[in-house]
Amino acid sequence: MAKSPVLTPRSEDFPRWYQELVGKAELAENGPVRGTMVIRPYGYAIWERMQQGMDARIKDAGAQNAYFPLLIPQSYMTKEAEHVEGFSPELAVVTHGGGKELEEPAVIRPTSETIINDHFSRWIQSYRDLPLLINQWANVVRWEMRPRLFLRTSEFLWQEGHTAHATYEEARDYAARIHRDVYQDFMVNVLGIDVVPGRKTARERFAGALNTLTLEAMMGDGKALQMGTSHELGQNFARAFGTRYLSREGGREYVWQTSWGSTTRMVGAMVMAHGDDDGLRLPPRLAPVQAVVLAVKGDEAVLAKVREVTDALRAAGIRAQADDRTDTPFGRRAVDRELKGVPVRIEIGPRDLEREPEHGGTAVLVRRARGGKEPVRADALPGLLPGLLEEEQALLLRQSRELRESRTSDVRTIEEAAEAATAGGWARIPWSVLGPEGEEKLAERSVTVRCLVTEDGSVPETDDAPGNLAVVARAY
C-alpha cells in the first residue's frame, strides 16, 4: 500500500502546501494575536543567515547600523500627507500607558521615515555631515487583514535603510546601488532566486516617494512576490521635518533622501520559489546546515564514523551536523531532513563501513535539489562536497530562471495580459499600450503591474521612457 504524502501536493492546493510546509519544517507558527507569528529556531536560523548576508552588503555600501524607538508620536505621521495617507489603514495606535490615557497617542512604527527624519534634522547641519547613511534591524507593525505566515503578518522583522544626500543625483545613485549591489546580488547569488529588477508605477510606488525600485520574483505557482524595494524620497520628508544643511556656497539647502527595506518575507519567498512536494530545498549558501551525516543504526563503529566524517566536513569549511539519534527511526529522520531542505544528506550504516575499508568505508550521498542517491568513499567527502554544493546552488538558480521564462508571455492587449496572469503566469505588455487606465482595469481583476522594465530587462530611468514594458501578474 502506498504511503500517504507528508505534504499536500503543490499542484493540488499550493496555499495549503505552503502552510503545511512552514509548520512541518518547523519554520513558524501563528502567534496568539491574529496576524502575528512565532518564528521557530530553524526558521530563525535561516533568517539569521539572511541577516548576515544582507548586513555585510549594506555595510559594504557604507551604511552604519543604528536603532530608533518602536513608538512614534502620532503627530509625526501627519507631517508628510501622502505618507500618512498611504499607511493610515495599517496603523496600530497606543492610547494608554501606565494606567493612564496618553497626552498624545503613539503609533507602533509601520516604518521609520518620520522618526528618523526628526533626528536627521538635528544631526545634519553642514555639507560635511553628508552623506548620512543609516540602517536599522527592527520589527514593524502594519495591521494585516489577510495574514499569512512570513508573507503577510501584522508584525514582521526587517531592515530599513535611511539616507540623506546633498544632491538629487547622489540620492538617486545610492538608491540604485542598494537595489543592485545589496538586494539583487543577495537574492540571486545567495537565495538562488532569479529576480526581475524594475521600477514601480506611480500607483504602486511607496507613499511619499518620487520613485520606487523593486525586485519581483516568481513563486512556484506563477504568482509574483515583491522581495525588496529601494525608494528615492526626494525632498518631501526633508521639507516636512526641516532637514537642511549649510552648503559649500553658504546657502541653506534641503537634503535629498532614500529609504529601502527587505523583510522576513524573504523566508516565505525561499519556501515558495524552491520548495517541492517533499519539502524545502534550501540554497547551500543560505542553509544553516549544508550537510547532515546520519547514522543508519546505533552501532558504535557507525556512530564513531558519523562523528569522524562530520568533523572532517567542518574542517573543510562546510556547515555540517551529525545525526546520531538512533532511538528515532532512520526513515523518520531522513524525511525530516528532506522536509527541512538540507542540501546534502550523508547516510552511514554497518554495510557502508565494510566497503572499501582501505578508504575508511563508504557512505550514501543524497542531493536534495537534484535528487538521487550515490555511494561515495568516506574519505573523499571533504574534497567532494564544496563543489557539489555549488552545483546545487547553481541548479536552484537555473530552475528559478527557467520557471519564470517558461511562464512569462509577451502580449499586446490588456485582455491577453489579464488572461496570462489569471492562468498562473506573468505577462509583459508595452506600457504605452497599457498605461494608467489599463493598470486600473487590471486591478479590477486582481492583477497588478509589478514593475516597469526596458526591452533588454534593465531598470528604466523614467515611468514613460520609450519602450518600457509593464510586468503584469497576480501577486501575494
XYZ file of C-alpha atoms in Angstrom:
476
model
C 0.000 0.000 0.000
C 1.392 3.433 -0.971
C 2.340 5.766 1.857
C 0.338 8.952 2.356
C 2.269 12.056 1.234
C 3.779 14.166 4.006
C 2.512 17.335 2.320
C -0.457 18.213 0.151
C 0.890 18.231 -3.438
C 1.607 21.740 -4.738
C -0.419 21.112 -7.893
C -3.442 20.181 -5.806
C -3.512 23.135 -3.390
C -0.491 25.458 -3.372
C -1.580 27.652 -0.422
C -2.288 24.595 1.707
C 1.060 23.048 0.703
C 2.785 26.250 1.810
C 1.044 26.394 5.184
C 1.751 22.716 5.874
C 5.396 23.041 4.905
C 6.017 26.109 7.073
C 4.560 24.188 10.016
C 6.046 20.730 9.438
C 9.511 22.081 8.633
C 9.316 23.941 11.965
C 9.824 27.396 10.472
C 7.000 29.289 12.187
C 3.528 29.106 13.653
C 0.737 31.553 14.404
C 1.029 33.770 17.480
C -1.799 34.365 19.970
C -2.821 37.714 18.432
C -4.300 37.442 14.947
C -1.697 38.240 12.301
C 1.355 37.620 14.486
C 3.789 34.727 14.187
C 6.272 32.823 16.292
C 9.463 32.139 14.317
C 10.807 28.798 15.480
C 14.558 28.146 15.898
C 15.050 26.565 12.462
C 13.164 29.385 10.752
C 15.108 31.946 12.741
C 18.414 30.276 11.841
C 17.503 30.806 8.186
C 16.596 34.451 8.896
C 19.905 34.933 10.724
C 21.768 33.704 7.658
C 19.802 36.208 5.602
C 20.621 38.964 8.081
C 24.321 38.196 7.963
C 24.492 38.214 4.184
C 22.437 41.382 3.845
C 24.181 43.196 6.686
C 27.620 42.618 5.161
C 26.446 44.032 1.831
C 24.772 47.022 3.500
C 27.970 47.859 5.358
C 29.973 47.469 2.148
C 27.698 50.182 0.739
C 28.827 52.484 3.554
C 25.778 52.396 5.847
C 26.023 52.057 9.635
C 23.536 50.312 11.906
C 21.538 52.251 14.492
C 18.259 51.822 16.357
C 15.225 54.085 16.725
C 12.182 53.798 19.031
C 9.268 51.464 18.378
C 6.734 54.120 19.443
C 6.326 57.206 17.262
C 4.269 60.284 18.252
C 1.121 60.270 16.133
C 1.734 63.885 15.104
C 4.923 62.810 13.298
C 2.895 60.655 10.917
C 0.796 63.601 9.797
C 3.744 65.784 8.726
C 4.028 64.169 5.282
C 0.499 63.987 3.864
C 0.995 61.291 1.219
C 2.927 59.136 3.693
C 0.222 59.141 6.371
C -2.489 58.570 3.781
C -0.623 55.509 2.499
C -0.179 53.964 5.934
C -3.265 55.079 7.899
C -5.297 51.879 7.249
C -2.463 49.751 8.668
C -1.567 51.743 11.793
C -1.689 50.296 15.301
C -2.094 53.119 17.827
C -1.295 53.107 21.564
C -3.646 55.372 23.544
C -2.959 54.285 27.145
C 0.217 53.641 29.133
C 0.898 53.181 32.835
C -2.830 53.014 33.508
C -3.443 56.495 32.060
C -4.556 57.925 28.758
C -1.581 59.348 26.871
C -1.474 63.065 26.162
C -0.630 62.169 22.583
C -1.295 58.730 21.080
C 1.754 56.831 19.849
C 1.913 54.833 16.640
C 3.732 51.483 16.662
C 6.180 52.009 13.813
C 4.959 50.822 10.412
C 8.217 52.251 9.013
C 10.587 54.853 10.436
C 10.846 57.697 7.898
C 9.171 60.145 10.255
C 11.043 59.482 13.485
C 14.388 59.121 11.725
C 13.867 62.401 9.882
C 13.116 64.119 13.169
C 16.596 63.093 14.331
C 18.256 63.728 10.961
C 17.040 67.329 11.193
C 19.203 67.748 14.317
C 22.161 65.625 13.236
C 22.653 67.328 9.877
C 23.991 70.867 9.992
C 26.510 71.162 7.171
C 27.560 69.544 3.902
C 30.319 67.933 5.987
C 27.644 65.746 7.644
C 26.610 64.277 4.286
C 26.001 61.685 3.091
C 24.397 60.263 6.226
C 23.810 56.540 5.707
C 21.848 54.686 8.411
C 20.317 51.210 8.608
C 18.372 49.517 11.373
C 17.306 45.921 12.007
C 13.956 46.003 13.764
C 10.343 44.864 13.894
C 7.416 46.830 12.483
C 3.638 46.553 12.750
C 1.216 47.013 9.858
C -2.244 45.752 10.755
C -2.877 42.981 8.245
C -6.390 41.924 7.303
C -5.382 38.711 5.491
C -2.394 37.302 7.398
C -0.171 34.538 6.081
C 2.982 33.319 7.797
C 6.094 35.159 6.564
C 4.238 36.664 3.587
C 1.801 38.990 5.324
C 1.854 39.324 9.101
C 0.848 42.222 11.312
C 4.306 42.205 12.873
C 7.395 41.269 10.890
C 11.159 41.650 11.056
C 13.151 43.677 8.569
C 15.976 46.037 7.883
C 15.220 49.589 6.855
C 17.820 51.957 5.489
C 17.513 55.743 5.538
C 19.980 58.137 3.946
C 20.448 61.848 3.339
C 22.482 63.349 0.483
C 23.483 66.768 -0.802
C 22.068 66.322 -4.314
C 19.307 64.532 -6.165
C 21.845 62.670 -8.280
C 23.699 61.312 -5.238
C 20.454 60.067 -3.663
C 19.231 58.547 -6.927
C 22.527 56.724 -7.469
C 22.622 55.430 -3.896
C 19.072 54.055 -4.113
C 20.103 52.261 -7.316
C 23.274 50.946 -5.656
C 21.305 49.386 -2.792
C 18.832 47.926 -5.278
C 21.593 46.354 -7.359
C 24.573 45.624 -5.084
C 22.720 44.701 -1.896
C 19.308 43.318 -2.771
C 19.679 41.873 -6.260
C 23.140 40.465 -5.560
C 21.954 38.742 -2.376
C 18.725 37.392 -3.828
C 20.350 35.979 -6.941
C 23.668 34.768 -5.541
C 22.585 33.565 -2.086
C 18.851 32.873 -2.237
C 19.208 31.456 -5.750
C 16.090 33.320 -6.940
C 16.233 34.935 -10.378
C 14.504 38.218 -9.503
C 13.388 40.856 -12.005
C 14.654 44.357 -11.167
C 12.324 47.156 -12.175
C 10.628 50.463 -11.458
C 7.254 50.754 -9.763
C 4.438 52.667 -11.438
C 3.031 55.785 -9.756
C 0.095 53.690 -8.486
C 2.380 51.132 -6.827
C 5.268 53.215 -5.506
C 5.950 53.851 -1.810
C 3.793 56.526 -0.176
C 5.719 59.806 -0.284
C 8.415 58.652 -2.732
C 9.414 60.103 -6.112
C 10.427 56.667 -7.365
C 10.477 53.086 -6.108
C 12.841 50.409 -7.398
C 11.679 46.848 -6.811
C 12.750 43.235 -7.194
C 9.991 40.830 -8.200
C 10.216 37.039 -8.030
C 8.023 34.306 -9.497
C 6.804 31.749 -6.988
C 6.156 28.094 -7.751
C 2.510 28.753 -8.638
C 3.328 31.537 -11.093
C 2.341 34.432 -8.812
C 4.663 37.338 -8.076
C 6.199 38.333 -4.764
C 7.847 41.683 -4.073
C 11.204 40.818 -2.493
C 12.636 44.223 -1.622
C 12.337 47.887 -2.518
C 14.558 50.963 -2.656
C 12.955 54.403 -2.727
C 14.005 57.846 -3.898
C 12.227 60.117 -1.416
C 13.278 63.399 -2.987
C 12.916 66.283 -0.532
C 9.393 65.532 0.707
C 10.393 64.397 4.188
C 13.214 66.930 4.401
C 10.714 69.752 3.887
C 8.229 68.236 6.331
C 10.869 67.967 9.085
C 13.093 70.905 8.158
C 16.140 68.760 7.397
C 18.545 71.260 5.824
C 22.289 71.712 5.564
C 24.706 74.577 5.037
C 26.158 74.144 1.554
C 29.737 74.880 0.487
C 28.445 78.115 -1.010
C 26.904 79.175 2.303
C 23.228 78.550 1.435
C 20.683 76.554 3.409
C 19.563 73.570 1.332
C 17.139 70.704 1.904
C 18.710 67.228 1.784
C 17.742 64.576 -0.766
C 16.820 61.214 0.736
C 16.375 57.488 0.191
C 14.844 54.648 2.147
C 14.990 50.914 1.435
C 13.902 47.679 3.085
C 13.689 43.890 2.958
C 11.831 41.632 5.375
C 11.179 38.138 6.712
C 9.034 37.821 3.586
C 12.257 36.536 2.004
C 11.871 33.350 4.056
C 8.438 32.776 2.542
C 9.837 33.531 -0.912
C 12.561 30.944 -0.472
C 9.937 28.348 0.513
C 7.646 29.059 -2.446
C 10.348 29.567 -5.074
C 12.348 26.388 -4.352
C 10.112 24.039 -2.367
C 8.739 20.825 -3.856
C 6.236 18.167 -2.807
C 8.779 16.712 -0.366
C 9.541 19.976 1.447
C 12.072 22.768 1.393
C 15.063 22.907 -0.906
C 17.493 25.325 0.714
C 20.191 27.015 -1.377
C 23.517 25.760 0.056
C 24.931 29.277 0.503
C 21.956 30.103 2.736
C 21.356 26.797 4.539
C 22.187 26.808 8.275
C 23.139 23.123 7.854
C 24.662 22.318 4.475
C 25.241 18.623 5.130
C 23.817 16.239 7.700
C 25.556 12.931 8.439
C 23.009 10.302 9.523
C 23.758 7.117 11.414
C 21.556 4.391 9.970
C 21.925 2.228 13.105
C 23.280 2.643 16.612
C 26.384 0.516 16.038
C 29.379 2.019 17.894
C 31.599 1.825 14.815
C 28.919 3.592 12.777
C 28.477 6.340 15.368
C 32.234 6.866 15.508
C 32.416 7.145 11.702
C 29.487 9.601 11.629
C 31.293 11.892 14.071
C 34.599 11.496 12.235
C 33.049 12.439 8.889
C 31.188 15.379 10.441
C 34.410 16.733 11.960
C 36.228 16.347 8.632
C 33.490 18.243 6.801
C 33.557 21.054 9.340
C 37.328 21.276 8.987
C 36.751 21.690 5.229
C 34.533 24.740 5.914
C 31.182 23.010 5.495
C 28.329 23.652 7.922
C 27.848 20.002 8.872
C 25.788 18.322 11.579
C 25.837 14.762 12.914
C 22.510 12.998 13.389
C 23.158 10.074 15.734
C 19.659 9.947 17.253
C 19.276 6.245 16.585
C 16.447 5.968 19.107
C 14.372 7.689 16.379
C 13.722 5.539 13.274
C 16.095 6.272 10.413
C 13.260 6.792 7.909
C 11.636 9.450 10.060
C 14.918 11.314 10.441
C 15.598 11.160 6.703
C 12.119 12.526 5.903
C 12.591 15.300 8.474
C 15.857 16.415 6.871
C 14.222 16.295 3.456
C 11.332 18.428 4.730
C 13.811 20.955 6.111
C 15.672 21.145 2.830
C 19.189 20.245 3.989
C 21.174 20.374 0.707
C 23.149 17.143 1.244
C 22.372 14.080 3.305
C 25.130 11.530 4.018
C 23.939 8.145 5.268
C 26.298 5.716 7.007
C 25.402 2.189 8.155
C 27.265 -1.022 9.089
C 27.402 -2.253 5.489
C 28.944 1.008 4.314
C 31.857 0.531 6.707
C 32.571 -2.875 5.224
C 33.039 -1.494 1.697
C 36.461 -0.143 0.700
C 37.899 -0.330 4.242
C 41.242 0.993 2.943
C 39.440 4.329 2.332
C 37.599 4.371 5.642
C 34.488 2.755 4.223
C 31.783 4.332 2.062
C 28.646 6.397 2.547
C 25.445 7.053 0.619
C 25.202 10.648 -0.588
C 21.763 12.173 -1.253
C 21.361 15.530 -3.008
C 18.220 17.441 -2.038
C 17.896 19.727 -5.085
C 18.933 17.354 -7.842
C 17.679 14.182 -6.144
C 19.122 10.694 -6.391
C 21.492 8.637 -4.255
C 25.079 7.595 -4.945
C 27.747 5.672 -2.995
C 30.950 7.603 -2.285
C 34.177 6.913 -0.436
C 34.040 8.343 3.065
C 37.495 9.891 2.830
C 36.536 11.677 -0.421
C 33.640 13.624 1.096
C 35.548 16.707 2.381
C 37.039 17.289 -1.055
C 33.849 16.450 -2.938
C 31.205 18.457 -1.111
C 32.298 22.093 -1.725
C 31.969 21.693 -5.486
C 28.814 19.626 -5.173
C 27.154 22.296 -3.008
C 27.966 24.920 -5.622
C 26.363 22.692 -8.269
C 23.200 22.510 -6.156
C 23.239 26.305 -5.720
C 23.552 26.851 -9.475
C 20.797 24.318 -10.174
C 18.267 26.135 -7.993
C 19.034 29.481 -9.642
C 18.765 27.945 -13.099
C 15.439 26.317 -12.261
C 14.147 29.631 -10.888
C 15.079 31.382 -14.138
C 13.649 28.623 -16.325
C 10.337 28.654 -14.430
C 9.934 32.410 -14.880
C 10.898 32.382 -18.539
C 8.615 29.460 -19.343
C 5.619 31.126 -17.678
C 6.067 34.672 -18.968
C 4.213 35.773 -22.110
C 4.689 38.811 -24.328
C 1.253 40.243 -25.087
C -0.229 43.248 -26.915
C -3.625 43.735 -25.290
C -4.988 44.280 -21.784
C -7.208 41.220 -22.140
C -4.251 38.999 -23.055
C -2.302 40.353 -20.069
C -5.166 39.585 -17.696
C -5.611 36.088 -19.127
C -1.908 35.256 -18.778
C -1.852 36.390 -15.140
C -5.105 34.639 -14.284
C -3.785 31.404 -15.807
C -0.854 31.421 -13.363
C 1.927 33.274 -15.119
C 3.337 36.686 -15.909
C 2.874 38.915 -18.925
C 4.937 41.697 -20.466
C 2.989 44.404 -22.262
C 4.169 47.771 -23.632
C 3.464 50.466 -21.050
C 2.423 52.746 -23.921
C -0.387 50.253 -24.638
C -1.400 49.631 -21.026
C -0.927 52.980 -19.289
C -2.569 54.069 -16.011
C -6.079 53.408 -17.369
C -5.205 49.853 -18.342
C -3.479 49.366 -14.982
C -6.737 50.346 -13.301
C -8.670 47.812 -15.380
C -6.231 45.051 -14.464
C -6.530 45.922 -10.762
C -10.284 45.319 -11.003
C -9.389 41.726 -11.906
C -6.859 41.378 -9.038
C -3.944 41.697 -11.458
C -1.224 44.270 -10.813
C 1.670 45.856 -12.656
C 4.607 44.516 -10.672
C 7.193 46.794 -12.279
C 8.331 48.540 -15.435
C 11.383 47.221 -17.278
C 13.127 48.115 -20.524
C 13.117 45.815 -23.527
C 16.541 44.461 -22.508
C 15.354 43.779 -18.953
C 17.086 46.703 -17.223
C 15.511 49.355 -14.988
C 14.060 52.354 -16.902
C 15.064 55.866 -15.863
C 11.513 57.228 -16.065
C 7.971 55.820 -15.995
C 7.252 56.852 -19.558
C 10.599 56.085 -21.211
C 10.056 54.834 -24.792
C 9.969 51.040 -24.986
C 9.033 50.464 -21.344
C 7.358 47.133 -20.688
C 4.960 46.504 -17.810
C 5.415 43.177 -15.998
C 1.903 42.047 -15.053
C 0.912 39.301 -12.607
C -1.245 38.209 -9.737
C 0.637 38.779 -6.514
C 0.954 37.723 -2.915
